[in-house]
mmCIF file of C-alpha atoms in Angstrom:
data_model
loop_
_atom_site.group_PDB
_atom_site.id
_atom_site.type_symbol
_atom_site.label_atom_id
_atom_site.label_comp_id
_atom_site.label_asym_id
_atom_site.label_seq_id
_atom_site.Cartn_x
_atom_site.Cartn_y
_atom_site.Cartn_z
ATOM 1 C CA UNK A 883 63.439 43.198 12.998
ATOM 2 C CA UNK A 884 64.087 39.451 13.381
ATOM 3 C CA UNK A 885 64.826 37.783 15.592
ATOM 4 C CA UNK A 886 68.434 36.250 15.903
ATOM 5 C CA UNK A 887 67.077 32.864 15.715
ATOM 6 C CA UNK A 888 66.774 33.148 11.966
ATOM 7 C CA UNK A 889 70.249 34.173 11.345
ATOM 8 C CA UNK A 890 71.431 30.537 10.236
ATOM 9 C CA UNK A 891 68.867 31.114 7.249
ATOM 10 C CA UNK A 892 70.981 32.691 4.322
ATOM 11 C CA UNK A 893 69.334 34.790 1.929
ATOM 12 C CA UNK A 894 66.014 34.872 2.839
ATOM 13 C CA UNK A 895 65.500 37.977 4.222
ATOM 14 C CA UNK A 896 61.460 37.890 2.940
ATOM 15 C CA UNK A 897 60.726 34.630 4.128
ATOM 16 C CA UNK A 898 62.323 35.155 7.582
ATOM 17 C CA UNK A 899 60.509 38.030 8.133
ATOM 18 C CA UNK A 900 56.595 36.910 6.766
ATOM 19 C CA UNK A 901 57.593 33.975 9.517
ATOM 20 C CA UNK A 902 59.227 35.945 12.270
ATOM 21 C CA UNK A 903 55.510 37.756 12.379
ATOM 22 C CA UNK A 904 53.397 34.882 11.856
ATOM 23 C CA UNK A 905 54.720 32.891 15.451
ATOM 24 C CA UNK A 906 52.279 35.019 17.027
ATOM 25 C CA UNK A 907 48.880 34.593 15.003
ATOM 26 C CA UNK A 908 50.068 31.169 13.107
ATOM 27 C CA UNK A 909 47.660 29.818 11.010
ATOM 28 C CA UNK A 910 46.880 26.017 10.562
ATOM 29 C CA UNK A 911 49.020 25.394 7.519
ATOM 30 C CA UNK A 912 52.251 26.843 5.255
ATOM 31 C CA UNK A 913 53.590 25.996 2.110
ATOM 32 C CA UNK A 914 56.957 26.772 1.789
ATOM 33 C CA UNK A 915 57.873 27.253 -2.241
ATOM 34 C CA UNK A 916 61.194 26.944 -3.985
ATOM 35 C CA UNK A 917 64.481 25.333 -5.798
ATOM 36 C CA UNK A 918 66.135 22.420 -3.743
ATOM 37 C CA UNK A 919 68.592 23.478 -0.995
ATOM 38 C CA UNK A 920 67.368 27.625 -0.939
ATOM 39 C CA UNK A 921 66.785 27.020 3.062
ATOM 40 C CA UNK A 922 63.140 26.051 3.322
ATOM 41 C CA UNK A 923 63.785 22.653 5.525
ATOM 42 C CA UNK A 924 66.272 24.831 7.544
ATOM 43 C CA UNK A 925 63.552 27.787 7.673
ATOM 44 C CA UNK A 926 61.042 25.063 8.939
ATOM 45 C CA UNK A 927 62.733 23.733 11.540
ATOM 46 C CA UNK A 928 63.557 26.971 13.140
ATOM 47 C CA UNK A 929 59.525 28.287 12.552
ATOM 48 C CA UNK A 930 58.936 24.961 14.274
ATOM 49 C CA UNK A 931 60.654 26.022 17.036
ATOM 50 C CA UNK A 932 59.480 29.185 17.822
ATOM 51 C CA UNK A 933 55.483 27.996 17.675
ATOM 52 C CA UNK A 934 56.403 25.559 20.141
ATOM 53 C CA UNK A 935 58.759 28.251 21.913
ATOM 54 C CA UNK A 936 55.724 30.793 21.902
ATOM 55 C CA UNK A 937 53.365 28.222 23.177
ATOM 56 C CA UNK A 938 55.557 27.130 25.801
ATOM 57 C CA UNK A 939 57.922 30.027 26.643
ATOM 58 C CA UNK A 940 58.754 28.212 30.418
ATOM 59 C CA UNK A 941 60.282 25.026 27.602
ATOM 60 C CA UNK A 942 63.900 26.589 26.759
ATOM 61 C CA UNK A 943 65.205 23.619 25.198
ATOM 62 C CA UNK A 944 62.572 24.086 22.078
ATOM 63 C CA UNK A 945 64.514 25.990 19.863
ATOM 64 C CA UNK A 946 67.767 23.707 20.443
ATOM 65 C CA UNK A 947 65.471 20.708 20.011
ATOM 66 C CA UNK A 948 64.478 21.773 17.222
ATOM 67 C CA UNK A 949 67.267 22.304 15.472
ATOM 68 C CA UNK A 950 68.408 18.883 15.990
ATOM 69 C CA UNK A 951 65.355 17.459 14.903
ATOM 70 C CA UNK A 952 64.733 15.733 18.532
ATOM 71 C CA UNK A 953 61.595 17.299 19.486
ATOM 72 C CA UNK A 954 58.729 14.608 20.013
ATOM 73 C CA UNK A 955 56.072 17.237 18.618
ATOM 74 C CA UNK A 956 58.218 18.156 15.745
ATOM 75 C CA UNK A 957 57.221 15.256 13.104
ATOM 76 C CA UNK A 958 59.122 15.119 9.419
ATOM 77 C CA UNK A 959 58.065 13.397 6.203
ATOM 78 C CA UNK A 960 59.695 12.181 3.508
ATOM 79 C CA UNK A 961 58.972 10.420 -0.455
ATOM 80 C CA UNK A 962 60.736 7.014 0.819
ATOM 81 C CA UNK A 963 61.035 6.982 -2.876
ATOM 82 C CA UNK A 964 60.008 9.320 -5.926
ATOM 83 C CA UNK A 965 56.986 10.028 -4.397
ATOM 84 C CA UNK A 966 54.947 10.270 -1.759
ATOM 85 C CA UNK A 967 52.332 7.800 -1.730
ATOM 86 C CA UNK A 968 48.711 7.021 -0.862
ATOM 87 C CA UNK A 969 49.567 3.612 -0.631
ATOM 88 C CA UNK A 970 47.754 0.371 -0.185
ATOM 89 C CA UNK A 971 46.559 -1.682 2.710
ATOM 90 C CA UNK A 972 49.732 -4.227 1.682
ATOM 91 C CA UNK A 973 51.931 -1.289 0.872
ATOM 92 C CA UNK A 974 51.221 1.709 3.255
ATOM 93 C CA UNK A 975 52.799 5.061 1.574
ATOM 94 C CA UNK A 976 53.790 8.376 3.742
ATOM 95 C CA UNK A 977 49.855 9.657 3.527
ATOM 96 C CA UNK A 978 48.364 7.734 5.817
ATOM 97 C CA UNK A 979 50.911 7.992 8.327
ATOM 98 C CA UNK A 980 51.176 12.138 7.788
ATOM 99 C CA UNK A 981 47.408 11.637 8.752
ATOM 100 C CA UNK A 982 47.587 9.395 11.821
ATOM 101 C CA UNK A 983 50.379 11.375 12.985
ATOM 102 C CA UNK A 984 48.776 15.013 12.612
ATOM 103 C CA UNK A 985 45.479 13.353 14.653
ATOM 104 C CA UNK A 986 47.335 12.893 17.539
ATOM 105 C CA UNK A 987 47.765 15.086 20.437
ATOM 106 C CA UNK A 988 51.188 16.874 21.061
ATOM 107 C CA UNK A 989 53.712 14.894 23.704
ATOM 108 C CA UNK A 990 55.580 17.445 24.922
ATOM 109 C CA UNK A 991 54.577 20.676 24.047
ATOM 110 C CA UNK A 992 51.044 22.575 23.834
ATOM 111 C CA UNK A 993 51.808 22.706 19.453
ATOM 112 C CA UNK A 994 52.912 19.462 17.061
ATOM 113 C CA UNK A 995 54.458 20.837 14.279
ATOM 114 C CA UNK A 996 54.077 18.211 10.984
ATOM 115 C CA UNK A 997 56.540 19.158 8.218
ATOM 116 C CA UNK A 998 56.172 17.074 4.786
ATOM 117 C CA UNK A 999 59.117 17.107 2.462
ATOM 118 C CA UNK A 1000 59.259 17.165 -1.453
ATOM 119 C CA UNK A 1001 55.193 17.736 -1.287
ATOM 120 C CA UNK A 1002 55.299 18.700 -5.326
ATOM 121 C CA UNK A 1003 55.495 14.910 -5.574
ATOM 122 C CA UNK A 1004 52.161 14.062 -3.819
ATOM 123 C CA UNK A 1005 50.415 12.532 -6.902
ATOM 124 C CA UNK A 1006 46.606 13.566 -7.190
ATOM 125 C CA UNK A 1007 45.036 10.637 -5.253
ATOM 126 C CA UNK A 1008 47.374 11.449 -2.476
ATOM 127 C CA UNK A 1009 47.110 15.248 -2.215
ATOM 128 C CA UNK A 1010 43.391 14.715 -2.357
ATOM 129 C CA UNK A 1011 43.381 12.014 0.850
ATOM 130 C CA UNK A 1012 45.390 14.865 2.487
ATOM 131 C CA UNK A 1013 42.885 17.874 1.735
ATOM 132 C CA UNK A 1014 40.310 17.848 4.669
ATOM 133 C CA UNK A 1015 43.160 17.295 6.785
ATOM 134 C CA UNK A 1016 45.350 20.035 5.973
ATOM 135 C CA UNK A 1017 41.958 22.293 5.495
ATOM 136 C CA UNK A 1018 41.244 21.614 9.014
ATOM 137 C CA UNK A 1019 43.477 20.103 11.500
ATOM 138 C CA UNK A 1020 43.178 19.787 15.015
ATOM 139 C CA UNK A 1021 43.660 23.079 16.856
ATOM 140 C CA UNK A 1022 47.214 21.414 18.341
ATOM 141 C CA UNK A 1023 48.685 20.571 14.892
ATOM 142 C CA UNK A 1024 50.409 22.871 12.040
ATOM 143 C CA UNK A 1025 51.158 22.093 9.053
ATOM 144 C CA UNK A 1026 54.271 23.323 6.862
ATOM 145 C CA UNK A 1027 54.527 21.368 3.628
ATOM 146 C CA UNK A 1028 57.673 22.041 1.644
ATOM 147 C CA UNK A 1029 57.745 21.892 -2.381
ATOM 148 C CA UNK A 1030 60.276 22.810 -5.164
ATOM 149 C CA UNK A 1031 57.314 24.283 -6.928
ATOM 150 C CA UNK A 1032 52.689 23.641 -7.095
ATOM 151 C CA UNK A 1033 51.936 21.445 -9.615
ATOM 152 C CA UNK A 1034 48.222 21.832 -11.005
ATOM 153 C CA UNK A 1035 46.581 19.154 -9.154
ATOM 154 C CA UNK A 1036 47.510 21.016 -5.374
ATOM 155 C CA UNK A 1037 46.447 24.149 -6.594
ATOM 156 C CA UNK A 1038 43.193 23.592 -3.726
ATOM 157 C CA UNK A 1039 45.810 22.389 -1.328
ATOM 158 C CA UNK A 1040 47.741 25.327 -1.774
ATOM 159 C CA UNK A 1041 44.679 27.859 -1.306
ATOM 160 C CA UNK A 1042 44.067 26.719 1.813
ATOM 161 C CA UNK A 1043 47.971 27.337 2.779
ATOM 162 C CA UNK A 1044 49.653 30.682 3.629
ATOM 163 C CA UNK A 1045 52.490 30.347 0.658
ATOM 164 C CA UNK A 1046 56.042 31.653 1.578
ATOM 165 C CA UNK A 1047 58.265 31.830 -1.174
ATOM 166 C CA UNK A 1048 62.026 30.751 -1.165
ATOM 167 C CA UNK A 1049 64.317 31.988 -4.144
ATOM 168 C CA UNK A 1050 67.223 31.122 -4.774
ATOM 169 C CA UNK A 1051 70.175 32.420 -2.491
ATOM 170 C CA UNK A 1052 72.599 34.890 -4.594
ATOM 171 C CA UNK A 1053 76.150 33.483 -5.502
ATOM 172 C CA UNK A 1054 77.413 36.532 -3.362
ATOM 173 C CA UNK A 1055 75.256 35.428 -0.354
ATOM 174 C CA UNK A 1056 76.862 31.780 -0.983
ATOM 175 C CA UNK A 1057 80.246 32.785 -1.058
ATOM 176 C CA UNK A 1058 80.181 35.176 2.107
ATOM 177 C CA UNK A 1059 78.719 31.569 4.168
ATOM 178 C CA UNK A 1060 81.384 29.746 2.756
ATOM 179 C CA UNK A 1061 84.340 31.972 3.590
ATOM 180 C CA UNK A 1062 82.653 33.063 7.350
ATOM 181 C CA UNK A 1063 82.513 29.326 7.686
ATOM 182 C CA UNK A 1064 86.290 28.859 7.123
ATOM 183 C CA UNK A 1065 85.377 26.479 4.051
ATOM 184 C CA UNK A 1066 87.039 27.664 1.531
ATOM 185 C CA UNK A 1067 88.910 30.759 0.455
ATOM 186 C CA UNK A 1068 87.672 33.605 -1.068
ATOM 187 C CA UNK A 1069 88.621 32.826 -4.756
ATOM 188 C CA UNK A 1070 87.821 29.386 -4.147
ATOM 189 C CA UNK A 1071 83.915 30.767 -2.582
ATOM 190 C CA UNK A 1072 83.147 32.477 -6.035
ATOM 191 C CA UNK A 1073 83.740 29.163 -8.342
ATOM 192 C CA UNK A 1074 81.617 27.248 -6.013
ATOM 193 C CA UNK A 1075 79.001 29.868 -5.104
ATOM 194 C CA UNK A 1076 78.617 30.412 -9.568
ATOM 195 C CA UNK A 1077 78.308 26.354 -9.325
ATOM 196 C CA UNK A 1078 76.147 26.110 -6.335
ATOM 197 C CA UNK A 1079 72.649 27.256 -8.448
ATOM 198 C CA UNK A 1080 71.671 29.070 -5.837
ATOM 199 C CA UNK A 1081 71.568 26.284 -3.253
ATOM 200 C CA UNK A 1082 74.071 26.722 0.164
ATOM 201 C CA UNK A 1083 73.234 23.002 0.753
ATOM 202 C CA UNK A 1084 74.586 21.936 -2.443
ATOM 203 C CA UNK A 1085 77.858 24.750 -2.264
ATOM 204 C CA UNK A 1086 78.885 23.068 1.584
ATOM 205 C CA UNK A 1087 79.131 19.911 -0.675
ATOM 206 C CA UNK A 1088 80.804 21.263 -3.604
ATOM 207 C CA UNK A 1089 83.510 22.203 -1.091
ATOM 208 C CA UNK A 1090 84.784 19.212 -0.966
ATOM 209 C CA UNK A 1091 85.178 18.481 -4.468
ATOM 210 C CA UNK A 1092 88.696 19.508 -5.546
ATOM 211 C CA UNK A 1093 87.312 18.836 -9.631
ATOM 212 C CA UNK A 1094 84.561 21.187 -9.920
ATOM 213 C CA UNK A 1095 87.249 23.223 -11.848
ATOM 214 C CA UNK A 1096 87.745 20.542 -14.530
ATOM 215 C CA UNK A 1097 83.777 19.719 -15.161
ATOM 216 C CA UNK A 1098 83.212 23.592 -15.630
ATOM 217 C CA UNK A 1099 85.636 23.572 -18.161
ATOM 218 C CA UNK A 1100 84.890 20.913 -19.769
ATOM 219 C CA UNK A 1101 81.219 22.252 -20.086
ATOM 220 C CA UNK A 1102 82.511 25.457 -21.214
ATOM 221 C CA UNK A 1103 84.760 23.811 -24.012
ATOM 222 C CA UNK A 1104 81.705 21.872 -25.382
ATOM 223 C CA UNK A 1105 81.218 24.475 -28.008
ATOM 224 C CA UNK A 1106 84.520 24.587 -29.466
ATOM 225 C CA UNK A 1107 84.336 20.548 -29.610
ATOM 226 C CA UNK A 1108 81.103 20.053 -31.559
ATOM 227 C CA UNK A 1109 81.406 19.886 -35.593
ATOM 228 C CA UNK A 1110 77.769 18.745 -36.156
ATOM 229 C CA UNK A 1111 78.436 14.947 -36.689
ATOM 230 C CA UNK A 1112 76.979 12.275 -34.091
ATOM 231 C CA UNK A 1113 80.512 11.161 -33.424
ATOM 232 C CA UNK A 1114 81.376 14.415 -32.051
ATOM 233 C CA UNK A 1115 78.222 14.343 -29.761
ATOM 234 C CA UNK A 1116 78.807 11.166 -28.366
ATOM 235 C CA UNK A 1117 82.457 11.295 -27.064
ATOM 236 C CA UNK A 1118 81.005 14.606 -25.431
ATOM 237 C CA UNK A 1119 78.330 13.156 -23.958
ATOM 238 C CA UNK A 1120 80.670 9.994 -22.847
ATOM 239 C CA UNK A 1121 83.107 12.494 -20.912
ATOM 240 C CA UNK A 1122 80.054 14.689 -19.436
ATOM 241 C CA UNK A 1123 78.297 11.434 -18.066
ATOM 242 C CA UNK A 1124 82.022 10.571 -17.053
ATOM 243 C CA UNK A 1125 82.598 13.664 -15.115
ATOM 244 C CA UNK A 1126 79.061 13.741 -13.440
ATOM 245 C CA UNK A 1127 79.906 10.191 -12.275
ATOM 246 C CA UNK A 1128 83.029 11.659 -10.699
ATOM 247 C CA UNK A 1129 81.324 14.330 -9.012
ATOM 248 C CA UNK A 1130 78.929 12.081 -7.870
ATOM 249 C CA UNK A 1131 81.521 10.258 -5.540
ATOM 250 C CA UNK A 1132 81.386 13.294 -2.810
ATOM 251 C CA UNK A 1133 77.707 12.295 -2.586
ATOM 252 C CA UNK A 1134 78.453 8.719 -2.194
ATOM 253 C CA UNK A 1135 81.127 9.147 0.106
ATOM 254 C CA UNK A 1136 78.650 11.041 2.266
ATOM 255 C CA UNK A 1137 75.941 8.467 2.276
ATOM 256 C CA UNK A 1138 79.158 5.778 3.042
ATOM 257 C CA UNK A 1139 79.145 7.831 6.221
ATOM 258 C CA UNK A 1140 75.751 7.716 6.698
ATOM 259 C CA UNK A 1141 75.154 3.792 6.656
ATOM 260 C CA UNK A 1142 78.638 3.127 8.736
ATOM 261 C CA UNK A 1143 77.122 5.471 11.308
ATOM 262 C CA UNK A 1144 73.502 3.465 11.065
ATOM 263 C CA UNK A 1145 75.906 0.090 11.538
ATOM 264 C CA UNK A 1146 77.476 1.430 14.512
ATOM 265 C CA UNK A 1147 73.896 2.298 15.891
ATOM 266 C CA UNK A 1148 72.311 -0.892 14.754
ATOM 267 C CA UNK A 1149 75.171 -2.376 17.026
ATOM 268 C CA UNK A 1150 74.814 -0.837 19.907
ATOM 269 C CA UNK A 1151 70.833 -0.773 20.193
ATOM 270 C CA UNK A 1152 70.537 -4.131 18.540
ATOM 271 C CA UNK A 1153 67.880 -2.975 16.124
ATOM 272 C CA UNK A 1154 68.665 -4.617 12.738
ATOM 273 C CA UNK A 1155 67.020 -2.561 9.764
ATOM 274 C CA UNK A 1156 66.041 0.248 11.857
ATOM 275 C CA UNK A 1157 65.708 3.038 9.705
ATOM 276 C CA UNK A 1158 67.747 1.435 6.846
ATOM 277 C CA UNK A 1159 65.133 0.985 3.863
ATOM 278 C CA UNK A 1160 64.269 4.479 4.304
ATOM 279 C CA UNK A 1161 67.616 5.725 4.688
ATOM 280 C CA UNK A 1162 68.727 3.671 1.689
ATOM 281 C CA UNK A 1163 65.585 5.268 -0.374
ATOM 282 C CA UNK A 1164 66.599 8.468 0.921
ATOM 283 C CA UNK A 1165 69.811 8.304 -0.649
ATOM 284 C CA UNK A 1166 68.804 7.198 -3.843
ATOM 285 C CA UNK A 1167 66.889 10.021 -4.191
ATOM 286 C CA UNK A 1168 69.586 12.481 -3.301
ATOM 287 C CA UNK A 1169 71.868 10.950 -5.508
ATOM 288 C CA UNK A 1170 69.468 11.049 -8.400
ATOM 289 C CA UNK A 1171 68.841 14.718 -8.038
ATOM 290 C CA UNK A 1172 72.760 15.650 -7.328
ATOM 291 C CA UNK A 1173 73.182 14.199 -10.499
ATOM 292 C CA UNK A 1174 70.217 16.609 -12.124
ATOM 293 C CA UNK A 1175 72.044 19.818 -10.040
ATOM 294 C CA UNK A 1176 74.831 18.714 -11.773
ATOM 295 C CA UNK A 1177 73.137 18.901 -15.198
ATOM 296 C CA UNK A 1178 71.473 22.170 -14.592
ATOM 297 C CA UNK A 1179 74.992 23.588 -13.258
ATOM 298 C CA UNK A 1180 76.238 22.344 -16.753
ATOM 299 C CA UNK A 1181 73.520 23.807 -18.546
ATOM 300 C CA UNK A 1182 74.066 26.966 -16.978
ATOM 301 C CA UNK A 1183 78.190 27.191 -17.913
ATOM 302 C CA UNK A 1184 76.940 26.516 -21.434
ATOM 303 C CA UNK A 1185 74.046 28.973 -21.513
ATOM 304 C CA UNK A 1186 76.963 31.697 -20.028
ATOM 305 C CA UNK A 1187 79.399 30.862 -23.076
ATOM 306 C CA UNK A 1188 76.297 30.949 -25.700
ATOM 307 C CA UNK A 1189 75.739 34.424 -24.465
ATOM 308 C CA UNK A 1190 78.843 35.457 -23.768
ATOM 309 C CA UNK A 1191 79.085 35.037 -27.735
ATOM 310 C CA UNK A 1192 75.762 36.881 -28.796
ATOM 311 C CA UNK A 1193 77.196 40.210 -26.752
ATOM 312 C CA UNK A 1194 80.325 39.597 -28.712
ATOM 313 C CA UNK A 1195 78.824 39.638 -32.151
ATOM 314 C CA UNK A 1196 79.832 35.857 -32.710
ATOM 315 C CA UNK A 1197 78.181 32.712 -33.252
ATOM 316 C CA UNK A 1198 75.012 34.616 -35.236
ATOM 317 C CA UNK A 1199 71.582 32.793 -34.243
ATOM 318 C CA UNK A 1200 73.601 29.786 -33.942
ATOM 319 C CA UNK A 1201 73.963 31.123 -30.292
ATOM 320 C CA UNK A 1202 71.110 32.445 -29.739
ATOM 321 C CA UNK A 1203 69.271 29.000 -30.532
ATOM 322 C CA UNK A 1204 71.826 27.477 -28.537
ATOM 323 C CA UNK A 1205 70.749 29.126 -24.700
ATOM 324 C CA UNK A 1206 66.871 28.811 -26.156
ATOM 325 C CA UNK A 1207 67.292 25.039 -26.343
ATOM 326 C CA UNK A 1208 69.902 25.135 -23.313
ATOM 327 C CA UNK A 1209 66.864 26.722 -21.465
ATOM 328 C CA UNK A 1210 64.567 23.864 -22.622
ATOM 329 C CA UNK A 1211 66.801 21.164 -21.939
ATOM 330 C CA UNK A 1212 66.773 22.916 -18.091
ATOM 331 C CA UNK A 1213 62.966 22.918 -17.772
ATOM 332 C CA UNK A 1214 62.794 19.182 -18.772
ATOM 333 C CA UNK A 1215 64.714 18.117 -16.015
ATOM 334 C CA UNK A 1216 61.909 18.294 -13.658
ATOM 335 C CA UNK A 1217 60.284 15.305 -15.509
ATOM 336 C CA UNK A 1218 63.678 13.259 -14.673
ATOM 337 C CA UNK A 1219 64.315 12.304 -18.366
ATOM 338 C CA UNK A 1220 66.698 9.772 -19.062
ATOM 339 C CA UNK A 1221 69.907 11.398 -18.623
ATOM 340 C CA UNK A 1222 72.164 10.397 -21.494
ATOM 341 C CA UNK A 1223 69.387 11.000 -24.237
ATOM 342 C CA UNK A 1224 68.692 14.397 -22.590
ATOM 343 C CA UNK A 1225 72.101 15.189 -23.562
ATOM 344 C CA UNK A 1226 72.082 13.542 -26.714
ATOM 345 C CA UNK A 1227 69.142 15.397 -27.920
ATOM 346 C CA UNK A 1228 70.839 18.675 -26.885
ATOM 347 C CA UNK A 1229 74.305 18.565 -28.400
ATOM 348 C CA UNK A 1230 72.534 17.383 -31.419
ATOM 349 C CA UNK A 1231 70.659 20.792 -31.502
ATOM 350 C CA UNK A 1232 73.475 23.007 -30.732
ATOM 351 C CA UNK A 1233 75.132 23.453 -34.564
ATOM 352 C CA UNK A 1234 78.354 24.671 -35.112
ATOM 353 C CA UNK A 1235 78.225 28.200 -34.776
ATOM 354 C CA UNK A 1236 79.465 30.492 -37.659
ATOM 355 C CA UNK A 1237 82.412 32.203 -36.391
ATOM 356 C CA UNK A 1238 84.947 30.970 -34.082
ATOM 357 C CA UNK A 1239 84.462 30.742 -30.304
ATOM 358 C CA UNK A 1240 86.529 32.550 -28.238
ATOM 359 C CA UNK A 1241 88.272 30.480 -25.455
ATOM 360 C CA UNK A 1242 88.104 31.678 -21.770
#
């Protein structure tokens, strides 16, 4: 059984347990593997804990220290921008400080724990500066690098990893957090849960947006609307784009909070710029792939309707094309295509459909 430590962690029974047994016997490096949001940050910081907790048993404040991300030995890395970089001697990148970081001894504890976000984006120079380290790295230091998915070029980095996968957390799973957190009610858990694409991170936001309603039906209209003219595709695409903007605005209002709280710091410690170019980079970031969520939460209403119409006998192979390019458009969005053209290029594709749609 688990141990109650991993509780927080929703809907990842698998993952708890592989880590719950490896505190023990750990080995020098993980690679935690799945969609944005699923838990794997959360699940590090609490494995993070426990090594240092099992190293240290007399330290009680390791698994509280952890969790708050104010543990000396418990290092985290981030792309300051799209990527994390290699670098140059003008323009240091996150690689060379992951290395001189995971050289040194441990402060605190007896373990230094180095966690590396968004690794998938570790270009091929810079997973290759990381290799030898990550292969072998001093007895004190473990790794756990956390990626949406392996491209290609870590497929060696990932071989010398224990891989734990992440999937994504069920809509049921969602909307149980939500209500036991007093979020949201019940009915209100299952239309965010359905929009959350299987992330709890992204569903604690969604809670706050009182139009999620409105964008899923306006997605879920976008069938009835199209008459196979570009006209009828770009006032679409002009509303979409409008109502992802919208959405966006609980993300900015968040990051609002963010920088007012970095003010008040900068303030009191009198340490202009402390932390702000990353923090700013940060947020770019997260705002850039709200606004793909977003997209794929779209693509998904629209994929539902498509088939929704193929079990109902309408639409013909109009609707079956439709969630085959629908399914496309999804997979592109890892490559961060221009937005607006992504959308373009889809409508375009989905003809008019042969028989009416039925409304919902």
């Amino acid at each position: 059984m688990t141990s109650e430590v991993w509780e927080p962690l929703v809907g990842q029974p698998e993952a708890a347990r592989r880590l719950s047994a490896a505190v023990s016997s750990p080995v020098h490096a993980y690679l935690f593997v799945g969609p944005r949001g699923v838990g794997k940050r959360q699940a590090a910081q609490i494995f993070a804990g426990e090594l240092l907790a099992d190293a240290d048993p007399s330290r009680a404040s390791h698994h509280r220290r952890s969790a708050e991300l104010t543990h000396a030995d418990i290092v985290v890395f981030a792309p300051a921008g799209n990527n994390l970089r290699l670098g140059s001697r003008s323009d240091p990148g996150e690689i060379p400080a992951i290395i001189s970081e995971a050289t040194r001894s441990p402060t605190e504890a007896s373990r230094k724990v180095v966690i590396v976000e968004d690794f998938q984006s570790a270009d091929a120079p810079a997973s290759s500066a990381l290799l030898k380290l990550v292969e072998e790295p001093p007895e004190t230091t473990i790794f756990v690098l956390l990626a949406n998915d392996v491209p290609p070029h870590q497929a060696t980095i990932e071989s010398r990893c224990l891989r734990v996968d992440f999937l994504p957390v069920s809509a049921e799973a969602i909307a149980a957090v939500l209500v036991a957190e007093e979020l949201i009610d019940a009915e209100g858990a299952q239309v965010v849960a359905a929009a959350a694409n299987g992330s709890v991170e992204r569903a604690r936001l969604l809670v706050l947006d009182e139009r999620l309603a409105l964008r899923r039906d306006a997605w879920w209209s976008i069938p009835d609307r199209l008459n196979g003219t570009g006209a009828s595709v770009a006032e679409a695409v002009e509303e979409l784009r409008g109502l992802i903007d919208d959405a966006s605005e609980v993300k900015v209002a968040q990051h609002q909070r963010e920088l007012e709280e970095l003010n008040r710091s900068e303030e009191q410690l009198g340490a202009r710029g402390s932390g702000r170019r990353t923090l700013e980079a940060r947020q770019r970031r997260e705002l850039r792939q709200f606004r793909t969520e977003e997209l794929r939460f779209g693509f998904a209403t629209l994929a539902a309707r498509y088939r929704e119409m193929v079990v109902a006998s309408a639409g013909g192979d109009a609707a079956l094309d439709a969630v085959d390019h629908l399914n496309h458009s999804t997979d592109a969005l890892v490559r961060n295509p221009n937005e607006a053209l992504l959308l373009q290029a889809l409508l375009l594709k989905l003809s008019p459909v042969d028989q009416p749609i039925f409304a919902r």
